[in-house]
XYZ file of C-alpha atoms in Angstrom:
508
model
C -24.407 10.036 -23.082
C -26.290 13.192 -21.690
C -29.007 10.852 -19.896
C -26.337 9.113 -17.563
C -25.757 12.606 -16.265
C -28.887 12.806 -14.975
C -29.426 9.984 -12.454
C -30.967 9.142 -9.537
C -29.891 11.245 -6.336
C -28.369 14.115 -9.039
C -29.695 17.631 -8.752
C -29.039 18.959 -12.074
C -29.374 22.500 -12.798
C -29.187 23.588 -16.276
C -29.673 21.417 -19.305
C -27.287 18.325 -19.777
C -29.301 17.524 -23.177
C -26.147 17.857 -25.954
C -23.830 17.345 -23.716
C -20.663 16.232 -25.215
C -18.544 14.281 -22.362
C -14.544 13.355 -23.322
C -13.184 12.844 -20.219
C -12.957 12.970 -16.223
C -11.098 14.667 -13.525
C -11.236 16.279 -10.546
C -8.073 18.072 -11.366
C -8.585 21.353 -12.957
C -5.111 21.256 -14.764
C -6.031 18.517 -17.009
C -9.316 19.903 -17.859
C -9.589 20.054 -21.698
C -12.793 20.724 -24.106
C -15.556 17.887 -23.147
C -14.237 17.333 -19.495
C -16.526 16.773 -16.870
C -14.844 18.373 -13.729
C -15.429 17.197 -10.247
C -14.979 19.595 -7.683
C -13.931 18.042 -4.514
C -13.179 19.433 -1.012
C -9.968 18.691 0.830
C -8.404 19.579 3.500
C -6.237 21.800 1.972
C -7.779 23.484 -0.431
C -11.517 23.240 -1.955
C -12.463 22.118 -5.355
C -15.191 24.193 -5.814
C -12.645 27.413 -5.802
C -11.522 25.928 -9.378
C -14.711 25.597 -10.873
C -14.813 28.719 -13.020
C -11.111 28.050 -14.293
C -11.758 24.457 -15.344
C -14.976 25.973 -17.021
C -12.410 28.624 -18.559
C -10.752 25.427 -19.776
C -13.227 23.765 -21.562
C -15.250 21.644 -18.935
C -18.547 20.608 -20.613
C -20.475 19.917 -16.935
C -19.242 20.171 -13.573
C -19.950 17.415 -10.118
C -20.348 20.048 -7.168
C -21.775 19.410 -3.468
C -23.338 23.524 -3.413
C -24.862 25.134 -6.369
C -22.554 27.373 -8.027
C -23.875 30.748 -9.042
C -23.290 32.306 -12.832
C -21.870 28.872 -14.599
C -22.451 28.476 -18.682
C -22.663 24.848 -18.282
C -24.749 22.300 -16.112
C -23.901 21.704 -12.778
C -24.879 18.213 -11.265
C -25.520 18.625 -7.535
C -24.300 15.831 -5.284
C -23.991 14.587 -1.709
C -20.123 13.088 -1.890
C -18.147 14.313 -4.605
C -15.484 11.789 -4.402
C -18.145 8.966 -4.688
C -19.455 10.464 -7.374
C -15.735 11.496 -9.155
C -15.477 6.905 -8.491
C -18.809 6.673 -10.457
C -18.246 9.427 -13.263
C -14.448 7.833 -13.756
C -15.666 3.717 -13.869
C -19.065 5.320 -16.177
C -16.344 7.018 -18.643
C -13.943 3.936 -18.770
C -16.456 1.441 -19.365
C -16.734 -0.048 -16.154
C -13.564 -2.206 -16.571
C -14.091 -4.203 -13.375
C -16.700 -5.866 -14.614
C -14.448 -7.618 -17.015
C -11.456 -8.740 -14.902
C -11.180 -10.649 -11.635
C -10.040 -8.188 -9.067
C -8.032 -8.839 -5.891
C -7.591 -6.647 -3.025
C -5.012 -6.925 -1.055
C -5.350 -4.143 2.101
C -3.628 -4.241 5.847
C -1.194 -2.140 7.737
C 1.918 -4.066 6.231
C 2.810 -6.632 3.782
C 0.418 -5.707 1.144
C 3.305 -4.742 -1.367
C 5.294 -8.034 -0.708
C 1.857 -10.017 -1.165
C 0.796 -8.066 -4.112
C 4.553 -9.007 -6.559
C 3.873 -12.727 -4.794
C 0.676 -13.255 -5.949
C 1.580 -11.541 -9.573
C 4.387 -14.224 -9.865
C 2.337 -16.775 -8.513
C -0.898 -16.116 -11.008
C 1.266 -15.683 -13.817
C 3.545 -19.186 -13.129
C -0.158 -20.477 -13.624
C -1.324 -19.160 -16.605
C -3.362 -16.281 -15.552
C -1.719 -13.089 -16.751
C -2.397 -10.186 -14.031
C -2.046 -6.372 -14.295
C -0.689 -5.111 -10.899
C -1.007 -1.519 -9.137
C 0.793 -0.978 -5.819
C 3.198 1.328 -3.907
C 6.443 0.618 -6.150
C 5.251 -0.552 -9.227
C 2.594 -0.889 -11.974
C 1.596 -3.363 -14.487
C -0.188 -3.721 -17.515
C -0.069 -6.609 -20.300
C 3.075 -7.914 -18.400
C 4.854 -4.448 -18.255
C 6.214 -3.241 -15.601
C 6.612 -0.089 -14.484
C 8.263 1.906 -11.171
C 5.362 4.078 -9.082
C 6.214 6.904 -9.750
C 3.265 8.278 -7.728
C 3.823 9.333 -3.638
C 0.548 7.147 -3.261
C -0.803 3.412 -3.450
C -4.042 3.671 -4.398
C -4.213 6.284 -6.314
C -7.468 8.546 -7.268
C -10.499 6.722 -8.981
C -9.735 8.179 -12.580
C -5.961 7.306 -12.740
C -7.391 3.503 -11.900
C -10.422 2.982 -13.822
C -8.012 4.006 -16.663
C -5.502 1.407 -15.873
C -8.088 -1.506 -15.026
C -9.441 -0.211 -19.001
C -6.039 -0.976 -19.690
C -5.481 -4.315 -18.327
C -8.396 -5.915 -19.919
C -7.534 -4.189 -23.096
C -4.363 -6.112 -22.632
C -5.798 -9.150 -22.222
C -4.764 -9.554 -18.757
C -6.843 -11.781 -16.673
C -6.934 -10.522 -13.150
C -6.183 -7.324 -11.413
C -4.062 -6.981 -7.841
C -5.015 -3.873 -6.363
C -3.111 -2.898 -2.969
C -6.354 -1.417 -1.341
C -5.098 1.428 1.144
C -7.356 2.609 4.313
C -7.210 5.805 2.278
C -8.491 4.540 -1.017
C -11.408 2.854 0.776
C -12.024 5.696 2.913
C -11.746 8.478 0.378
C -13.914 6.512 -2.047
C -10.785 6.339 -4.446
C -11.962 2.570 -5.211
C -15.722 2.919 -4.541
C -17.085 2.038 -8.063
C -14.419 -1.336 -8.590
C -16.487 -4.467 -8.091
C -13.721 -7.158 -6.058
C -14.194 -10.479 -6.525
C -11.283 -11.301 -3.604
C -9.927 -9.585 -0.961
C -7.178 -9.906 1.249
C -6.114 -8.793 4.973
C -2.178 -9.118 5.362
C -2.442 -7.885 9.312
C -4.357 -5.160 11.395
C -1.933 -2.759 13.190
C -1.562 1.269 14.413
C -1.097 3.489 11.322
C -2.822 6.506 9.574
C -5.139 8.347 12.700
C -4.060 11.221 11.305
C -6.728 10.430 8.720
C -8.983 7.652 10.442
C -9.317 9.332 14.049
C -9.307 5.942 16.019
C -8.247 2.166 15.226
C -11.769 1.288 15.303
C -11.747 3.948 12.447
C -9.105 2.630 10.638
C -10.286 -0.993 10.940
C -13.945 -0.162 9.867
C -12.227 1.634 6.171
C -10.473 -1.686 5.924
C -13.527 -4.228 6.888
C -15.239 -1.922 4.184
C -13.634 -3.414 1.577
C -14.996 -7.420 2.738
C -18.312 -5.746 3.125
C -18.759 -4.741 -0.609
C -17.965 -8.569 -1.601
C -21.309 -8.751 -1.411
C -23.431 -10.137 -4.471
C -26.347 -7.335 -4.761
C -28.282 -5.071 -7.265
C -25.756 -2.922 -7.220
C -22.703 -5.594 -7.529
C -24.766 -8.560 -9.148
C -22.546 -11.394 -10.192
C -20.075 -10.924 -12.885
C -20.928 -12.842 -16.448
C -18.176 -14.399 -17.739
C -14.975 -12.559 -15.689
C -14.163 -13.035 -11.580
C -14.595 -15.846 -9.409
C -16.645 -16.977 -6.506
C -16.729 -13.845 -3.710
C -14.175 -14.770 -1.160
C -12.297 -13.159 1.866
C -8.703 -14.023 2.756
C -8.005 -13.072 6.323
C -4.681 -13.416 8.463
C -6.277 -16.092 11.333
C -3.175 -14.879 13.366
C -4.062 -11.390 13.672
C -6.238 -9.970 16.028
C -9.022 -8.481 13.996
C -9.584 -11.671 12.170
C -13.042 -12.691 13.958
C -14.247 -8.809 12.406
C -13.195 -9.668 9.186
C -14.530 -13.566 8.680
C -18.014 -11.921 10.450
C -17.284 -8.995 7.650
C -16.914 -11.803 5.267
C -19.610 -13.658 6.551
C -22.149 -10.912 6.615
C -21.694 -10.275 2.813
C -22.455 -13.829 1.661
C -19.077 -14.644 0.473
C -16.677 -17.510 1.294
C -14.107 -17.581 3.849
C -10.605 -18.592 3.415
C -8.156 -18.183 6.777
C -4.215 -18.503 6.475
C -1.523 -18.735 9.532
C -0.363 -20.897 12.617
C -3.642 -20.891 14.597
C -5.402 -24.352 14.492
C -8.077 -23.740 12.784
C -6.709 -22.055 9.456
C -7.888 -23.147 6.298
C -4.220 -23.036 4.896
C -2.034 -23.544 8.000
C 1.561 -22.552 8.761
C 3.397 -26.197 10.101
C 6.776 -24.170 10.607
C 9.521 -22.045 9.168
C 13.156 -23.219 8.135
C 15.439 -20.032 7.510
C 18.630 -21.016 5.847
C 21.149 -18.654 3.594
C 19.254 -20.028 0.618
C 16.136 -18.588 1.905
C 12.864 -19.616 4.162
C 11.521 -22.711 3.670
C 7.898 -22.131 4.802
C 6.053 -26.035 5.541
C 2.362 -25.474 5.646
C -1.163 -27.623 5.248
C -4.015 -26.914 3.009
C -7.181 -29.408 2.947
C -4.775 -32.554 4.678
C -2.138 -32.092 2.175
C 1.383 -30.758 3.239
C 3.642 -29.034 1.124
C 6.844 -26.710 1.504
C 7.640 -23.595 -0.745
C 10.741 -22.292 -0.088
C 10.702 -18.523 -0.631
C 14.229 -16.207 -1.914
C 13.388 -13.527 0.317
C 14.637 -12.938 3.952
C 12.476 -12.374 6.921
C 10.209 -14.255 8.628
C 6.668 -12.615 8.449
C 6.993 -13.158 4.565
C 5.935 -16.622 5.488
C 2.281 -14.835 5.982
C 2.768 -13.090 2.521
C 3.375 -16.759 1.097
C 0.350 -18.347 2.683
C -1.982 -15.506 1.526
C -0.954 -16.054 -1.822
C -1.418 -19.719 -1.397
C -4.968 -19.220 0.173
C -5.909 -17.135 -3.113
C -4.262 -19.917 -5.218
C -6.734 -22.243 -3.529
C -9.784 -19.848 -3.697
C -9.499 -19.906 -7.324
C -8.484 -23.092 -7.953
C -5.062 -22.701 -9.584
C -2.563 -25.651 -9.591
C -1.029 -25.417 -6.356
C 2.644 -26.749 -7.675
C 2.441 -23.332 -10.332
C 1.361 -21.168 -7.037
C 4.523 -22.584 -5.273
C 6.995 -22.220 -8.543
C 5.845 -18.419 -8.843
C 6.225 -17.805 -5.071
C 9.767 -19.757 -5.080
C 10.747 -17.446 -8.247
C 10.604 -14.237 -6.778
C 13.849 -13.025 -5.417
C 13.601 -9.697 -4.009
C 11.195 -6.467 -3.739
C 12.704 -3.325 -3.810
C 13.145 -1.529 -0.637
C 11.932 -4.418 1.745
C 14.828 -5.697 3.320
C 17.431 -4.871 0.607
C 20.909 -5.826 1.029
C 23.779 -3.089 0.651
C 26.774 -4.695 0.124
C 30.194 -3.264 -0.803
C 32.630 -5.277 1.094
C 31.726 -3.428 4.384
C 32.538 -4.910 7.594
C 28.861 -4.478 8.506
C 25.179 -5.468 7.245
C 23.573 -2.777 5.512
C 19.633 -3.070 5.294
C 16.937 -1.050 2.583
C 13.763 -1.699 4.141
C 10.264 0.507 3.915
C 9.528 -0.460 7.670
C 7.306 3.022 8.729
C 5.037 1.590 11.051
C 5.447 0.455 14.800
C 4.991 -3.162 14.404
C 7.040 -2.909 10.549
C 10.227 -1.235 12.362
C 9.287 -4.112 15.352
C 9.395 -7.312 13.138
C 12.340 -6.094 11.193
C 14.440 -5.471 14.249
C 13.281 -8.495 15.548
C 14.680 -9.975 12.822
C 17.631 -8.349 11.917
C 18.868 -8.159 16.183
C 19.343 -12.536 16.234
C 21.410 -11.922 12.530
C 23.775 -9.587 14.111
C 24.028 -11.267 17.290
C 25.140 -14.412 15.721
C 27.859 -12.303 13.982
C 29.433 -11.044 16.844
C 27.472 -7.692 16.324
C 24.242 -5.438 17.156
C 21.843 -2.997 15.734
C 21.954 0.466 14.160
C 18.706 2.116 13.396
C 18.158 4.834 11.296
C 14.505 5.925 10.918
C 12.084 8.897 10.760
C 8.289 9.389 10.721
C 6.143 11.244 8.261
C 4.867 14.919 8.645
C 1.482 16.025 8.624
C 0.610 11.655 9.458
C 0.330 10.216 12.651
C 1.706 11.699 15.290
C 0.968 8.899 18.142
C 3.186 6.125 16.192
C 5.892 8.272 16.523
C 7.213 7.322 20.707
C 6.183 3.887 19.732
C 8.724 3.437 17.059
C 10.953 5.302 19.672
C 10.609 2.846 22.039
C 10.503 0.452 19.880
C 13.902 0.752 18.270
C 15.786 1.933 21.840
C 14.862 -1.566 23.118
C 16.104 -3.433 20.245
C 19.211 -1.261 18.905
C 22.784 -0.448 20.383
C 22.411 3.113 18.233
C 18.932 5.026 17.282
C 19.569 7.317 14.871
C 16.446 9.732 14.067
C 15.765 11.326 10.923
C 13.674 12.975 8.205
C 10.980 10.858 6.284
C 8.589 13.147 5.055
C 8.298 16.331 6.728
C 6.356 17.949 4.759
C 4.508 21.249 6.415
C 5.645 19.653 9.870
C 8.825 21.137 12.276
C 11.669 18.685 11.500
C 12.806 18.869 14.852
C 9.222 18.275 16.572
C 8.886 15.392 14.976
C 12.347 14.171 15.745
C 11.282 15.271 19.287
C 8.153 12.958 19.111
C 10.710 10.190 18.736
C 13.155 11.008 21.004
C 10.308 10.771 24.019
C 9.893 6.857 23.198
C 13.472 6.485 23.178
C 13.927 8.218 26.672
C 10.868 6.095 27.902
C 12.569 2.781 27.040
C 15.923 4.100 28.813
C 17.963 5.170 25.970
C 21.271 6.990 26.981
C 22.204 10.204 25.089
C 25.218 9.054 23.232
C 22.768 5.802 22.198
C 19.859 8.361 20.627
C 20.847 11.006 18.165
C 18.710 13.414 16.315
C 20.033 14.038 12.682
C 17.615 15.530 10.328
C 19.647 15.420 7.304
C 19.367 12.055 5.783
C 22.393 11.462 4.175
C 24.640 13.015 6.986
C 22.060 10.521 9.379
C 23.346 7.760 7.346
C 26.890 8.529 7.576
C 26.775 9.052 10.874
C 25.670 5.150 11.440
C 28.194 4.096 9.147
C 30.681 5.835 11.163
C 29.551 4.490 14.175
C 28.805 0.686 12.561
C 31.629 -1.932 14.203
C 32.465 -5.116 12.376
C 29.307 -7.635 12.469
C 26.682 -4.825 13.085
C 23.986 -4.480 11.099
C 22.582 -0.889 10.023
C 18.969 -0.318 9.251
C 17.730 2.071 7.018
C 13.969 2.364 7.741
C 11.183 4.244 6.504
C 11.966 5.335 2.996
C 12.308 1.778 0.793
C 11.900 2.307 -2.850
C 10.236 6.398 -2.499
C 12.071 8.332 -4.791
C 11.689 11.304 -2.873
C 11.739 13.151 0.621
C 8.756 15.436 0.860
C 9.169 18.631 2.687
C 7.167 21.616 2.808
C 7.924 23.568 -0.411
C 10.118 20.759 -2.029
C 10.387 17.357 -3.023
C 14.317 16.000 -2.256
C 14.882 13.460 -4.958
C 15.979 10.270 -3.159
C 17.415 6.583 -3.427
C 18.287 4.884 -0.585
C 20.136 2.545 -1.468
C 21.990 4.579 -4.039
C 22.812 7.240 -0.591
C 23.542 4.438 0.935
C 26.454 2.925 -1.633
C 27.761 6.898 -2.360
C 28.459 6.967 1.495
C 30.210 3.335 1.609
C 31.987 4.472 -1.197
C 33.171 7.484 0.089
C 34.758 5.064 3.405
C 36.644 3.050 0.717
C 34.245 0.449 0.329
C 33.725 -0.359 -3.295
C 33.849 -4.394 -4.187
């Protein structure tokens, strides 16, 4: 409708009366007749430079933040593009959100684990839930692999899938809520109902500047749980306002104020005293991990079939939403105790090898820290140690880099470093930023080795692997693809990781 064009805070020069809107993008490749392009600045190129091509392609109006001179069609002037691109997309789709209960589940880790738990978990009770996160989507009960290299993607591509989950007749909406979705206004015009914080650690500067940065994008996201003229209660869809924090973490007190502050309910999970829905204790056994907690007085186990004990968090967060809702606990438990594995987080390679062989998506200092932490007792009680092989991303935060360094020389017999993601970034710089964490914790030279390739990385732990050891493949997980400069590499780790047991004679 030409009058929604023109709103409050919108400079519009020209005339928008006719205009004929049939879609929105701030992509000028999949501009087509009736599109209303939004041009966006980034930091490596600038939107505005495609303006006249998407007009050349059909766009009907274009979203700018500087008047454009000699344009045929109207250009609405903004402050923030990529709020507005968030307002133009949820306009254009219907505003979906209204219609669905949506749950956000942001933090440094854990969010992806969380996210398939409380899927299961909603669905074992009745309440069928569309799903977008780093490896998969789903909508009406499909399923589908990510194939994006991003998990939250732009504010088009998800108003269009939240359209398509109430069209579906799905009932609630898990949205893994990244620092850079919140911060890039990627998920600015989706009203949340419930939102989630797995933990609080050091990632993403690159982008945030600070951790008080990075922690204000998150606590943005229990801020806007607010009930207000601009996100008045929802009619018939949603449930009461609530934020889920981790009471073990260290930000917690920001987020419950956060919380707090925004008139909505407060729901705390984890071994400190005072959470709402408190961890008793954690049995790990070869049938899984028994986690014992309390919620209200009333104690109950749910004994998860999946490895590692920080998913006990995962499981309690899920269990806190359960109980913020008001599903039947004993379905909550059934859907947590069905899951059996997500791919690429802690994923067991097994072809007869003498040796463990671990998939995980560990890229952060304290993800690569709780994993060894958990995989160094495992080997020791098999007569073995530690094998790390690891990289950290190009063109992302260069500071984690000596951390997870120092992190892995303290906890591994072998530290193998290789690519992640290079991207525009010297391979052996960032191998380099590694290698000074190492040498800080002590590492010897034949106990550190820089490898960029990642298969002949891999090989060369497998080589080095003794009987009872336990080899960790960190940092890639489920991604499907090693990004360098002028390339994507397609990947599979676990697939590299069978070719190269195969090709040692390992095949059972």
């Amino acid at each position: 409708r030409p009058d929604d064009l023109d709103a409050p805070g919108v400079d519009v020069v020209g005339s928008v009366a006719g205009v004929d809107v049939r879609g929105v993008t701030a992509d000028s490749r999949e501009v087509a007749d009736g599109t209303l392009f939004v041009a966006i600045s980034g930091s490596r190129s600038d939107g505005h430079d495609f303006v006249p091509a998407a007009v050349r392609a059909g766009a009907t109006a274009v979203v700018v933040e500087r008047r454009l001179p000699d344009l045929a069609v109207p250009q609405l002037v903004v402050g923030a593009s990529r709020r507005a691109l968030a307002t133009a997309a949820a306009w254009w789709f219907g505003d979906p959100s209204r219609e669905i209960g949506v749950i956000g589940i942001t933090g440094t880790d854990g969010k992806t684990t969380t996210s398939l738990l409380a899927a299961a978990a909603l669905a074992e009770a009745g309440l069928p839930a569309g799903l977008v996160g780093t490896v998969a989507t789903q909508i009406g009960g499909i399923r589908e692999s990510n194939a994006l290299h991003s998990t939250t993607p732009e504010a088009p591509w998800l108003q269009r899938a939240l359209r398509a989950m109430v069209s579906a007749d799905d009932r609630a909406a898990i949205i893994e809520t990244t620092s850079h979705g919140l911060a890039m206004d990627r998920v600015a015009a989706i009203d949340y109902d419930i939102a989630i914080l797995t933990n609080l650690t050091h990632e993403h500067l690159e982008l945030h500047g600070s951790f008080e940065a990075y922690r204000a994008a998150k606590l943005s996201l229990f801020e806007r749980l607010a009930v207000d003229a601009a996100h008045p209660a929802k009619v018939g869809a949603g449930w009461p306002r609530t934020g889920i924090v981790n009471a073990d973490d260290p930000s917690a007190p920001a987020f419950v104020a956060a919380t707090n502050a925004a008139g909505a309910h407060v729901l705390t999970y984890g071994a400190h005293p005072s959470a709402d829905v408190r961890l008793l204790g954690i049995d790990e056994s070869a049938g899984g991990l028994a986690v014992d907690h309390e919620v209200e007085g009333r104690r109950a186990t749910v004994t998860l079939r999946l490895s590692g004990r920080f998913n006990a968090h995962n499981a309690l967060a899920v269990v806190a939403l359960g109980h913020a809702i008001r599903l039947d606990p004993a379905a909550v438990r059934a859907g947590l105790e069905g899951l059996t594995g997500v791919p690429g987080r802690m994923e067991v390679v097994d072809r007869g090898q003498p040796f463990g062989v671990i998939v995980d998506y560990a890229h952060s200092p304290a993800s690569l820290a709780l994993v060894l932490d958990e995989l160094g007792p495992a080997a020791a009680g098999r007569g073995g140690t530690v094998i790390a092989v690891f990289g950290s991303a190009g063109e992302r935060d260069r500071d984690k880099r000596p951390m997870m360094g120092r992190i892995a020389a303290e906890r591994c017999r072998i530290v193998i470093a290789t690519d992640e993601d290079p991207r525009g970034e010297d391979r052996a710089a960032i191998l380099e930023d590694i290698a000074a964490g190492a040498r800080d914790a002590g590492a010897r030279p034949e106990a550190f080795l820089r490898i960029a390739d990642r298969p002949e990385a891999i090989r060369a732990a497998f080589a080095r692997a003794r009987p009872g050891d336990i080899v960790l493949l960190a940092g890639k997980g489920h991604e499907t693809t090693i990004e360098y400069a002028d390339h994507a590499l397609p990947w599979n780790e676990r697939v590299e990781a069978e070719r190269a047991l195969e090709e040692l004679g390992f095949r059972s």
